[in-house]
Amino acid sequence: MTYTAKLHPEKVALSSISNIDNLCDALDISVAELTAAMKLSPEQRYTSGVVPKKDGSDRIINNPHHLIRKIQRRINKRIFSDQDVISWPDHVFGSIPNDDLSISPASDKDYVNCARQHCCAKSVLSVDIKDFFDNIHYEAVVSIFESFLKYPADVADALANVCCKGEHVVQGALTSSYIATLCLHAVEGDLVKRLRHKGLVYTRLVDDITISSKLANYDFGFSLKQVEKMLHGADLPLNDGKTRIQHASMQPLIVHGLRVDFSQPRLPPSEPRNIRAAVKNLELMANSPGYRASRAYRRDFNRCMGRVNKLGRVKHNQHSELLARVRRVLPLPSHKDIERAERQVDRLEVDFLKPNYRSTYWFYKRYYVAMERLGILKRSFPKKAAELRARLIVMRPSGKYE
């Protein structure tokens, strides 16, 4: 079987959503819920917060209103991430579903496999789209639902209304990454094809575009102009300060924080050293009396475990050793954890009696958080953990959450 590269996202569903009633049926919400969500003001739809970026600047994060969140989650599940509705192209990566890896090596859509597409490169061009979400206008979102998914105008407008805050998409909306991936659906595939004819590899990880060549000192002048033309046509500005060209030399070629001057992605030499140091520091903290039972240690442990797992993602030879060391200093529970776990189970038992609440996302989330905490509780209080687990098992969610 010969694999044919996918250049464009495609709507593969033969049917469509023809009116507002059908939309509500597809999302399993009432017309009243949709109407209420659409009537929320921009200020009511999201609460804003600030998180620091790596460069020291601030990133605004928007937390959706519970009704907006509910509808956006169902749009993701039943439209954007449903492979019976949309087939995604090979060159886009990020928050989109993985396909069957046996069909295409480009199907795993995380940042590691995105970098993998550029392995053995000798020249790399990196382009960043400036304030990507803020520059995706409401009309562009309407166009995705109307022109790409072929929904009628009233359905497209309703979906865009729920996905946007005022006149644009925002960081924090559950649907934003999918919309960002689709906003170039009509033109990006054509550029990818032209660049492939020149022996170049093109990928996009949300707002990060990377183009690479197997030739040393490759001139990316033409490629950069074509990317600028495509983005400007969609009213998306380049972040000139982050446009970067790398050529093979004494410095390793880096894509998404990984070296690509080998046949497989590798971490920069300093990263494994830093991770080893983090593991050693965790071991030292674990020896402090009582600290392994603190919430601060639990945060440090989870952060360290995430970094160690990063080694495993790139198949680093020290992953197994460091993972074993981290597992030897697992967090321990305290008596306060018993009290918290009992309260969690008590509240879940009350909510389990509400038939309409059992199948919600929030019930699923709280149930599995409680189960995870019982795993920690079991390390020091096995009898209490077994007692609470027996009560939880009766409430195990069945089917899929909504």
Short mmCIF file of N, CA and C in Angstrom, two decimals, residues 93 108-117 119 205 255-256 258 260 264-265 310 313-314:
data_model
loop_
_atom_site.label_atom_id
_atom_site.label_comp_id
_atom_site.label_asym_id
_atom_site.label_seq_id
_atom_site.Cartn_x
_atom_site.Cartn_y
_atom_site.Cartn_z
N PHE A 93 0.80 20.06 13.39
CA PHE A 93 1.01 19.33 14.64
C PHE A 93 0.43 20.15 15.78
N ASP A 108 1.78 11.08 14.38
CA ASP A 108 1.83 11.45 15.78
C ASP A 108 2.01 12.95 15.86
N LYS A 109 1.06 13.62 16.48
CA LYS A 109 0.97 15.07 16.30
C LYS A 109 1.59 15.90 17.42
N ASP A 110 2.53 15.35 18.20
CA ASP A 110 3.14 16.15 19.26
C ASP A 110 4.39 16.86 18.75
N TYR A 111 4.99 17.67 19.65
CA TYR A 111 6.12 18.49 19.24
C TYR A 111 7.35 17.65 18.92
N VAL A 112 7.49 16.48 19.54
CA VAL A 112 8.65 15.63 19.27
C VAL A 112 8.61 15.12 17.83
N ASN A 113 7.45 14.63 17.41
CA ASN A 113 7.37 14.13 16.05
C ASN A 113 7.38 15.26 15.03
N CYS A 114 6.94 16.45 15.45
CA CYS A 114 7.06 17.61 14.56
C CYS A 114 8.53 17.88 14.29
N ALA A 115 9.34 17.89 15.36
CA ALA A 115 10.79 18.08 15.18
C ALA A 115 11.39 16.94 14.37
N ARG A 116 10.87 15.73 14.54
CA ARG A 116 11.41 14.56 13.84
C ARG A 116 11.36 14.73 12.32
N GLN A 117 10.39 15.46 11.82
CA GLN A 117 10.27 15.64 10.37
C GLN A 117 11.49 16.38 9.80
N CYS A 119 14.71 16.02 10.99
CA CYS A 119 15.96 15.37 11.34
C CYS A 119 16.87 15.23 10.11
N LEU A 205 3.48 23.93 14.07
CA LEU A 205 3.03 23.55 15.40
C LEU A 205 2.30 24.75 15.98
N VAL A 255 14.97 22.56 16.81
CA VAL A 255 13.57 22.74 16.43
C VAL A 255 12.71 22.33 17.62
N HIS A 256 11.90 23.25 18.12
CA HIS A 256 11.04 23.00 19.28
C HIS A 256 11.83 22.46 20.48
N LEU A 258 14.55 20.73 20.48
CA LEU A 258 15.21 19.45 20.25
C LEU A 258 16.23 19.57 19.12
N VAL A 260 17.99 18.46 15.79
CA VAL A 260 17.53 17.73 14.61
C VAL A 260 18.67 17.41 13.65
N GLN A 264 17.37 11.01 14.63
CA GLN A 264 16.23 11.09 15.54
C GLN A 264 16.39 12.34 16.42
N PRO A 265 15.29 12.92 16.89
CA PRO A 265 15.41 14.12 17.74
C PRO A 265 16.18 13.81 19.02
N LYS A 310 10.34 13.31 29.69
CA LYS A 310 10.80 13.93 28.44
C LYS A 310 11.99 13.16 27.87
N ARG A 313 10.62 10.26 26.06
CA ARG A 313 9.97 10.61 24.77
C ARG A 313 10.97 10.65 23.63
N VAL A 314 12.23 10.99 23.93
CA VAL A 314 13.26 11.03 22.89
C VAL A 314 14.19 9.82 22.99
#
